[in-house]
Amino acid sequence: MRQLRYAQAINEGLRQLMADDPDIFVVGEDIRHSLRGLTRGLAAEFGHDRVVDMPISEAAFTGLATGAAMSGMRPVVEYQIGALGFVAFDQLVDQAMKLPYMTGGQCTVPVTYIFPASGFRSGLAGQHSDQLYPYLMHAGMKVVIPSNAGDAKGLLVAAIRSDDPVAYFAPAALLAARGPVPEDLVEVPLGKGAVVREGSSVTVIAVGHLVAETLRVAADLEAEGISLHVYDPRTLLPLDLEGLEAAVRKTGRVVVFDDSNLICGFAGEVAALIAEHWFDALKGPVKRIGRATVPVPFSPFLDKAIVPTGETLKQVVLSMAHSASLGAVA
Amino acid sequence: MRQLRYAQAINEGLRQLMADDPDIFVVGEDIRHSLRGLTRGLAAEFGHDRVVDMPISEAAFTGLATGAAMSGMRPVVEYQIGALGFVAFDQLVDQAMKLPYMTGGQCTVPVTYIFPASGFRSGLAGQHSDQLYPYLMHAGMKVVIPSNAGDAKGLLVAAIRSDDPVAYFAPAALLAARGPVPEDLVEVPLGKGAVVREGSSVTVIAVGHLVAETLRVAADLEAEGISLHVYDPRTLLPLDLEGLEAAVRKTGRVVVFDDSNLICGFAGEVAALIAEHWFDALKGPVKRIGRATVPVPFSPFLDKAIVPTGETLKQVVLSMAHSASLGAVA
Amino acid sequence: MPGLQGRQLLDAYRAMVRIRLFEERVRDRVNANDIPGVCHEYIGQEAVAVGVCTALRESDVITSTHRGHGHVIAKGGATNRMMAELYGRVDGYNRGKGGSMHIADVSLGIYGANGIVGAGLPIAAGAAWTSKRKGTGVVAVPFFGDGASNQGVVHETMNMAAIFKLPMVFVCENNLYAISASFREMSSVEHVHTRAAAYGMHGEAVDGMDVEAVHEAASRLVERARRGDGPSLLECKTYRLVGHFTAEQALGLSYRPKEEVAEWTKRDPLLVGEASLLRQGVASAEDLEQVRAEVAAEIDAATEFAQASAWPPFDEALAHMYADATAARPMRGW
Amino acid sequence: MPGLQGRQLLDAYRAMVRIRLFEERVRDRVNANDIPGVCHEYIGQEAVAVGVCTALRESDVITSTHRGHGHVIAKGGATNRMMAELYGRVDGYNRGKGGSMHIADVSLGIYGANGIVGAGLPIAAGAAWTSKRKGTGVVAVPFFGDGASNQGVVHETMNMAAIFKLPMVFVCENNLYAISASFREMSSVEHVHTRAAAYGMHGEAVDGMDVEAVHEAASRLVERARRGDGPSLLECKTYRLVGHFTAEQALGLSYRPKEEVAEWTKRDPLLVGEASLLRQGVASAEDLEQVRAEVAAEIDAATEFAQASAWPPFDEALAHMYADATAARPMRGW
Ligand SMILES: Cc1ncc(C[n+]2csc(CCOP(=O)(O)OP(=O)(O)O)c2C)c(N)n1
Ligand SMILES: Cc1ncc(C[n+]2csc(CCOP(=O)(O)OP(=O)(O)O)c2C)c(N)n1
Ligand SMILES: [Mg+2]
Ligand SMILES: [Mg+2]
């Protein structure tokens, strides 16, 4: 299959979807000139009525998307930085997410929110580095975070076609990554995880850009006789419970490897699920790796103590191996 | 000790603290006339410069508190409903919580945010019933949720005297509850949990108004030979890890009983902590009870399927007992 | 633009009476603990909802507020389904899931009451967006209060509506208070409508106790929006003749001078409407009495309908969260 | 109110040169990957920061924006500690934890650059609140852009400042663009300052390329605030002579007509300042050259200082999260 970069895959997906469905339009900031690259060429192709730069009024344009969705459109909202979700928070979690339920099913709110997910990009500092997904998941919003170019396109298709609000996270670290991408609009369904590497010693549940990190670590650890089973949930909500259970049972030793703040974050949710429902499968404690719960410091030197990397994972797996002679198990 | 209602305890604490420290002032909506009862009489006593009704501009008055705190005041913000935190979300999690860290310790932001916590009050429906604390904890904000009148006063003292932003949650269901309250300003320190009932079969970690629910259930279950060990974390962040560990080890069977949404909520955080760090103490899966992740429906009939009560706890404990013959153990 | 004439005027009066009697019944039932929660009564502001909604088509869209019953009734909502909603029953508009603060009939263009002050404005802008893109001629009308005028999202939405020339009429019901806080204290300007200038938008004020005046102004502004001439702001000077909500009496708040209440009570929109009907000879005192009796019977029937309606099925508690088969997460397990 | 005179004028020029050369150096070092991340250069807007800050006392408070270096320098920030911050080093103002977008010197009343557009305004209002309550005479000045003027919190804060008569001057730097979006397209009004009327507040515009004009206007408005006459809004008509941020050239964006850039370049505030100094005979061409040379040396020294500064201690990564001994939660365990 032909290879595209992750950002190109999103761009192509948007273009094809917009060509298919005149009700789709995109709002955001600097999206006509495509500052972030995801909407490149779309304003020229579809016009400024469908690729719309908004004033710096995130709450209002998020709400506008809700009202447009309720009246028959299928809006896509691109947030230039994750934190813009904080400014629009009421409109996201208290309006868009609640209207279908509160009206007793009288309406749907088919909006896709494209958020940058941070990770591995230094120098963005405290207010441009947050991962918004645990906040949105707590409110019950569907969340996807593709880990490769092919999924980037396939999950975008699923997100935009979904009749629910869906938050789509595109990690900065992946935008330039290349991978095979189908030419057509092939949906990767919401709620389906993927085993990205078979292994037998430890199961790593890895999110977004950390999937690739995990594969690198897996290659390293292979040499030491430790075999990682790597599972990519792809959709964080709804979770693929069957896929997750199988991944847990595969080894009985689990690390959840995520880049959102640890406290009430995604890793905790998964760890709690496992500890409650597949306790019998566990051979030891469920390990969590997440981001330290502080604003990301500017200095790249300090970053390493805050934002998890493959190195963090390696240490955790090695310490598990140490206490359980995993090498022998593998 | 003399008995006061929970709301009176808060009111008395505020009055005494304001009399002590002229830098304390309260902002909010309808607090001069004290719609919610917490500021009753304070405007008359301290004047409209210190008990200040603000326009319906939550983001701005939250930010105003931050700037006032940075310049030497000690503001208290009363939010009329929990959801107002959504409207002010950026100012809470991205400004107040981050400025001390991002400035490298150049400033402190000693603000106390008083939020209503919902629970057991029907008819508030979808937008007036959210529990905000998991959102704030994810950002690292200190959170207290007193379960009785004495703690209500003591934790208020600690929160207002703290040099950090602290979110203080007062559950609606408790405001009228009476209990012993010290006359003076006696601090209940942040980060100290309490064993509220000794027991031997199952440990219940209960939050806010669910502590009293748990004690009622404990009395019922006693008759069936099941003895609940009940632990009230009181401060949700920072958690009292020693107290929590002791409570877990006491029985090795744990239920976390909380009224925030289950996904990425407080119960998950605690369950994940336990599964990671005290796995060896566990005799079975850590059970979570939380709120169903939907907006709270208006109809009181549906409420029961969404908002956890003592009945929910009872069922969970009985099912644990069934599978582990707890009755025999106790 | 001709004002309300003859039959229309009587219908408008009927709609105002419908709101009044509905609200009085609701208050009684709330205080009897028959209806759960609290409700924000629309009493005193009837001329605004009715004056504006008589200027709208059924396909036009409104967003409402916490004080929403009047808007829903004026836009054509059925009182029996509304009452059933307030009772939390399955025949309610929202199948009992919304209650007073979230009542909606999307098929009538009522995009919902809203518990968050100001939050409806951008949602209405979205409906206006669709109208503009699809050329349907729909006009979107968000109602909001004087207190709401100080919310950030109101500013953002007005700017946005102005730059995109969205077909909207922003209707501010200035009833002088946001709960206990007076507009005079909380706003830096004397009138909300003058803020329209900050968006290069047309703004005007109207006597919100006079349904004919409201209708006339709203009709002009709605037509303007429909023609493609962009949004405008209509400030209706009105007053709530009762407390902020059904619980207020019990709280014993007192923040309004008695004389002020008395003064405005003289301008009760029902009195103003009746006087006009009689003066214009459109209806006799007996006609008006008949309208009131008919509406009273309707409200009785609505109440009985609500009380007879079943609770929503228990397993609907987790339904409607997602449009597809995705299961909402329950209190335990999944 | 006398304008900048003699020595003061030369000092103001020096401050503008300091900003310009600092920013040019920063851009070079960012592009050389020596400074991490991106920076938003203040080039072209120097007269605003300097004109306003020369009207302030050291105890006065400012809040800044993502484009903050100019404000920090004009308020008295030390270029070496600033540069060290941009390098992420321990001698930086924020001990390397903030970087360009969060640089602050709270002791100089600089409450921080801010990565969230508009977010600084209510924080400044808080400082003004303290001033008013404690009677310190402090005036608080939030800087914000034309793009920011459409944020909700800006509206909320202006209303609040007006009703409480807070000692503030809102300084809008209208440089005609918010990244690639032109003010003309994104704002429903031609000028930001006319929105002051929506708050019953005084508003005016000034030539933001002329430091003397800015100083004169700012001095009047600051004194007014200090006297207790309440807040006002000063719109400075200015232009950024470079891209939105250091990364822009690489992105190859083109959203501004070349002629427009050329036109404004003629009004470069440094050129305007030099011409005035020479015209008034305050300084000779040699004097100006000397100022530039001295500042260049200062920037060299600042860069060396930064480069020589150590990384922050690794265990500071989790420090400063809480004021007391509470431990911040690390990546694993606690
Ligand atoms: C954003 C927000 N802030 C505060 C509240 C609490 N609250 C509910 S109604 C109300 C007063 C609203 O005043 P106004 O907009 O004038 O409407 P009115 O009640 O007079 O109809 C307040 C403060 C809320 N629901 N939402
Ligand atoms: C609330 C918010 N929205 C969007 C952004 C992304 N962003 C950063 S700077 C900028 C443009 C700001 O324009 P303006 O206020 O005119 O300031 P200028 O860059 O011209 O100095 C945008 C959109 C942000 N940081 N914060
Ligand atoms: Mg009002
Ligand atoms: Mg600008």
PDB file of N, CA, C and O and ligand atoms in Angstrom, chain B residues 29-30 56 58 80-81 84 87 128, chain C residues 40 45 66-67 115-117 144-148 151 173 175 177-179 240 244, ligand 1:
ATOM      1  N   GLU B  29     -22.004  34.569  43.486  1.00  0.00           N
ATOM      2  CA  GLU B  29     -23.273  35.100  43.011  1.00  0.00           C
ATOM      3  C   GLU B  29     -24.324  34.953  44.103  1.00  0.00           C
ATOM      4  O   GLU B  29     -24.449  33.878  44.690  1.00  0.00           O
ATOM      5  N   ASP B  30     -25.034  36.024  44.381  1.00  0.00           N
ATOM      6  CA  ASP B  30     -26.087  36.028  45.400  1.00  0.00           C
ATOM      7  C   ASP B  30     -25.567  35.625  46.760  1.00  0.00           C
ATOM      8  O   ASP B  30     -26.271  34.989  47.538  1.00  0.00           O
ATOM      9  N   ILE B  56     -22.588  37.718  36.312  1.00  0.00           N
ATOM     10  CA  ILE B  56     -22.544  36.310  35.884  1.00  0.00           C
ATOM     11  C   ILE B  56     -21.380  36.155  34.904  1.00  0.00           C
ATOM     12  O   ILE B  56     -21.551  36.124  33.700  1.00  0.00           O
ATOM     13  N   GLU B  58     -18.197  33.976  35.442  1.00  0.00           N
ATOM     14  CA  GLU B  58     -17.403  33.104  36.298  1.00  0.00           C
ATOM     15  C   GLU B  58     -15.940  33.044  35.907  1.00  0.00           C
ATOM     16  O   GLU B  58     -15.055  32.961  36.762  1.00  0.00           O
ATOM     17  N   GLN B  80     -22.161  28.973  42.662  1.00  0.00           N
ATOM     18  CA  GLN B  80     -23.542  28.656  43.004  1.00  0.00           C
ATOM     19  C   GLN B  80     -23.911  27.224  42.613  1.00  0.00           C
ATOM     20  O   GLN B  80     -24.664  26.553  43.294  1.00  0.00           O
ATOM     21  N   ILE B  81     -23.378  26.782  41.478  1.00  0.00           N
ATOM     22  CA  ILE B  81     -23.571  25.394  41.061  1.00  0.00           C
ATOM     23  C   ILE B  81     -22.236  24.847  40.577  1.00  0.00           C
ATOM     24  O   ILE B  81     -21.356  25.613  40.164  1.00  0.00           O
ATOM     25  N   LEU B  84     -20.527  25.724  37.141  1.00  0.00           N
ATOM     26  CA  LEU B  84     -19.883  27.011  36.867  1.00  0.00           C
ATOM     27  C   LEU B  84     -18.374  26.838  36.731  1.00  0.00           C
ATOM     28  O   LEU B  84     -17.700  27.627  36.078  1.00  0.00           O
ATOM     29  N   VAL B  87     -17.492  26.671  33.106  1.00  0.00           N
ATOM     30  CA  VAL B  87     -17.425  27.967  32.424  1.00  0.00           C
ATOM     31  C   VAL B  87     -16.099  28.667  32.753  1.00  0.00           C
ATOM     32  O   VAL B  87     -15.548  29.400  31.937  1.00  0.00           O
ATOM     33  N   HIS B 128     -27.001  20.510  36.629  1.00  0.00           N
ATOM     34  CA  HIS B 128     -26.787  21.037  37.980  1.00  0.00           C
ATOM     35  C   HIS B 128     -26.356  19.948  38.948  1.00  0.00           C
ATOM     36  O   HIS B 128     -26.461  20.120  40.154  1.00  0.00           O
TER      37      HIS B 128
ATOM     38  N   HIS C  40     -38.326  27.831  37.495  1.00  0.00           N
ATOM     39  CA  HIS C  40     -38.213  29.280  37.376  1.00  0.00           C
ATOM     40  C   HIS C  40     -39.420  29.770  36.600  1.00  0.00           C
ATOM     41  O   HIS C  40     -39.539  29.524  35.404  1.00  0.00           O
ATOM     42  N   GLN C  45     -43.459  37.928  32.342  1.00  0.00           N
ATOM     43  CA  GLN C  45     -42.691  38.127  31.114  1.00  0.00           C
ATOM     44  C   GLN C  45     -43.415  37.557  29.882  1.00  0.00           C
ATOM     45  O   GLN C  45     -42.830  37.464  28.799  1.00  0.00           O
ATOM     46  N   HIS C  66     -33.014  28.936  31.660  1.00  0.00           N
ATOM     47  CA  HIS C  66     -33.545  28.253  32.839  1.00  0.00           C
ATOM     48  C   HIS C  66     -35.019  28.627  33.056  1.00  0.00           C
ATOM     49  O   HIS C  66     -35.738  27.895  33.707  1.00  0.00           O
ATOM     50  N   ARG C  67     -35.415  29.796  32.536  1.00  0.00           N
ATOM     51  CA  ARG C  67     -36.796  30.262  32.726  1.00  0.00           C
ATOM     52  C   ARG C  67     -37.549  29.993  31.429  1.00  0.00           C
ATOM     53  O   ARG C  67     -37.969  30.908  30.730  1.00  0.00           O
ATOM     54  N   GLY C 115     -29.669  25.071  31.488  1.00  0.00           N
ATOM     55  CA  GLY C 115     -29.333  25.361  32.879  1.00  0.00           C
ATOM     56  C   GLY C 115     -28.136  26.270  33.041  1.00  0.00           C
ATOM     57  O   GLY C 115     -27.848  26.737  34.136  1.00  0.00           O
ATOM     58  N   ILE C 116     -27.427  26.511  31.954  1.00  0.00           N
ATOM     59  CA  ILE C 116     -26.229  27.342  32.034  1.00  0.00           C
ATOM     60  C   ILE C 116     -26.515  28.686  31.370  1.00  0.00           C
ATOM     61  O   ILE C 116     -26.801  28.755  30.162  1.00  0.00           O
ATOM     62  N   VAL C 117     -26.431  29.721  32.153  1.00  0.00           N
ATOM     63  CA  VAL C 117     -26.773  31.056  31.676  1.00  0.00           C
ATOM     64  C   VAL C 117     -25.882  31.444  30.485  1.00  0.00           C
ATOM     65  O   VAL C 117     -24.662  31.363  30.561  1.00  0.00           O
ATOM     66  N   PHE C 144     -32.287  35.371  26.250  1.00  0.00           N
ATOM     67  CA  PHE C 144     -31.353  35.403  27.380  1.00  0.00           C
ATOM     68  C   PHE C 144     -31.714  36.564  28.300  1.00  0.00           C
ATOM     69  O   PHE C 144     -32.432  37.477  27.902  1.00  0.00           O
ATOM     70  N   GLY C 145     -31.191  36.508  29.520  1.00  0.00           N
ATOM     71  CA  GLY C 145     -31.561  37.503  30.514  1.00  0.00           C
ATOM     72  C   GLY C 145     -30.569  38.648  30.614  1.00  0.00           C
ATOM     73  O   GLY C 145     -29.506  38.630  29.988  1.00  0.00           O
ATOM     74  N   ASP C 146     -30.929  39.634  31.405  1.00  0.00           N
ATOM     75  CA  ASP C 146     -30.012  40.735  31.674  1.00  0.00           C
ATOM     76  C   ASP C 146     -28.749  40.217  32.357  1.00  0.00           C
ATOM     77  O   ASP C 146     -27.643  40.669  32.066  1.00  0.00           O
ATOM     78  N   GLY C 147     -28.919  39.254  33.249  1.00  0.00           N
ATOM     79  CA  GLY C 147     -27.742  38.707  33.919  1.00  0.00           C
ATOM     80  C   GLY C 147     -26.823  38.011  32.929  1.00  0.00           C
ATOM     81  O   GLY C 147     -25.602  38.145  32.989  1.00  0.00           O
ATOM     82  N   ALA C 148     -27.412  37.311  31.978  1.00  0.00           N
ATOM     83  CA  ALA C 148     -26.634  36.590  30.974  1.00  0.00           C
ATOM     84  C   ALA C 148     -25.796  37.541  30.117  1.00  0.00           C
ATOM     85  O   ALA C 148     -24.763  37.150  29.573  1.00  0.00           O
ATOM     86  N   GLN C 151     -22.065  37.414  30.398  1.00  0.00           N
ATOM     87  CA  GLN C 151     -21.310  36.170  30.149  1.00  0.00           C
ATOM     88  C   GLN C 151     -20.451  36.326  28.903  1.00  0.00           C
ATOM     89  O   GLN C 151     -20.908  36.873  27.883  1.00  0.00           O
ATOM     90  N   GLU C 173     -34.212  39.505  27.650  1.00  0.00           N
ATOM     91  CA  GLU C 173     -35.326  39.832  28.542  1.00  0.00           C
ATOM     92  C   GLU C 173     -34.730  40.487  29.773  1.00  0.00           C
ATOM     93  O   GLU C 173     -34.243  39.807  30.680  1.00  0.00           O
ATOM     94  N   ASN C 175     -35.260  41.791  32.922  1.00  0.00           N
ATOM     95  CA  ASN C 175     -36.257  41.865  33.995  1.00  0.00           C
ATOM     96  C   ASN C 175     -35.648  42.497  35.238  1.00  0.00           C
ATOM     97  O   ASN C 175     -36.152  42.341  36.341  1.00  0.00           O
ATOM     98  N   TYR C 177     -33.278  41.907  37.172  1.00  0.00           N
ATOM     99  CA  TYR C 177     -32.592  41.136  38.205  1.00  0.00           C
ATOM    100  C   TYR C 177     -32.030  39.822  37.663  1.00  0.00           C
ATOM    101  O   TYR C 177     -32.629  39.204  36.788  1.00  0.00           O
ATOM    102  N   ALA C 178     -30.915  39.455  38.210  1.00  0.00           N
ATOM    103  CA  ALA C 178     -30.373  38.111  38.055  1.00  0.00           C
ATOM    104  C   ALA C 178     -30.405  37.542  39.468  1.00  0.00           C
ATOM    105  O   ALA C 178     -29.580  37.901  40.307  1.00  0.00           O
ATOM    106  N   ILE C 179     -31.375  36.719  39.731  1.00  0.00           N
ATOM    107  CA  ILE C 179     -31.678  36.298  41.100  1.00  0.00           C
ATOM    108  C   ILE C 179     -31.754  37.557  41.967  1.00  0.00           C
ATOM    109  O   ILE C 179     -32.605  38.408  41.716  1.00  0.00           O
ATOM    110  N   ARG C 240     -40.051  40.203  36.351  1.00  0.00           N
ATOM    111  CA  ARG C 240     -40.745  39.004  36.818  1.00  0.00           C
ATOM    112  C   ARG C 240     -41.551  39.406  38.039  1.00  0.00           C
ATOM    113  O   ARG C 240     -41.047  40.032  38.968  1.00  0.00           O
ATOM    114  N   HIS C 244     -37.405  34.529  41.965  1.00  0.00           N
ATOM    115  CA  HIS C 244     -36.539  33.932  40.956  1.00  0.00           C
ATOM    116  C   HIS C 244     -36.979  32.510  40.617  1.00  0.00           C
ATOM    117  O   HIS C 244     -36.925  32.085  39.471  1.00  0.00           O
TER     118      HIS C 244
HETATM  119  C1  LIG E   1     -23.164  30.462  33.848  1.00  0.00           C
HETATM  120  C2  LIG E   1     -24.140  30.423  34.971  1.00  0.00           C
HETATM  121  N1  LIG E   1     -23.916  31.191  36.060  1.00  0.00           N
HETATM  122  C3  LIG E   1     -24.760  31.183  37.098  1.00  0.00           C
HETATM  123  C4  LIG E   1     -25.869  30.383  37.092  1.00  0.00           C
HETATM  124  C5  LIG E   1     -26.840  30.367  38.273  1.00  0.00           C
HETATM  125  N2  LIG E   1     -28.018  31.171  37.880  1.00  0.00           N
HETATM  126  C6  LIG E   1     -29.128  30.580  37.370  1.00  0.00           C
HETATM  127  S1  LIG E   1     -30.262  31.702  36.872  1.00  0.00           S
HETATM  128  C7  LIG E   1     -29.290  32.988  37.328  1.00  0.00           C
HETATM  129  C8  LIG E   1     -29.742  34.395  37.098  1.00  0.00           C
HETATM  130  C9  LIG E   1     -29.896  34.676  35.654  1.00  0.00           C
HETATM  131  O1  LIG E   1     -30.283  35.996  35.479  1.00  0.00           O
HETATM  132  P1  LIG E   1     -30.880  36.484  34.095  1.00  0.00           P
HETATM  133  O2  LIG E   1     -29.952  36.103  32.996  1.00  0.00           O
HETATM  134  O3  LIG E   1     -31.167  37.915  34.237  1.00  0.00           O
HETATM  135  O4  LIG E   1     -32.215  35.646  33.898  1.00  0.00           O
HETATM  136  P2  LIG E   1     -33.528  35.670  34.799  1.00  0.00           P
HETATM  137  O5  LIG E   1     -33.345  34.690  35.904  1.00  0.00           O
HETATM  138  O6  LIG E   1     -33.727  37.059  35.291  1.00  0.00           O
HETATM  139  O7  LIG E   1     -34.621  35.239  33.881  1.00  0.00           O
HETATM  140  C10 LIG E   1     -28.093  32.533  37.880  1.00  0.00           C
HETATM  141  C11 LIG E   1     -27.031  33.410  38.410  1.00  0.00           C
HETATM  142  C12 LIG E   1     -26.069  29.569  35.965  1.00  0.00           C
HETATM  143  N3  LIG E   1     -27.116  28.748  35.875  1.00  0.00           N
HETATM  144  N4  LIG E   1     -25.198  29.626  34.908  1.00  0.00           N
END
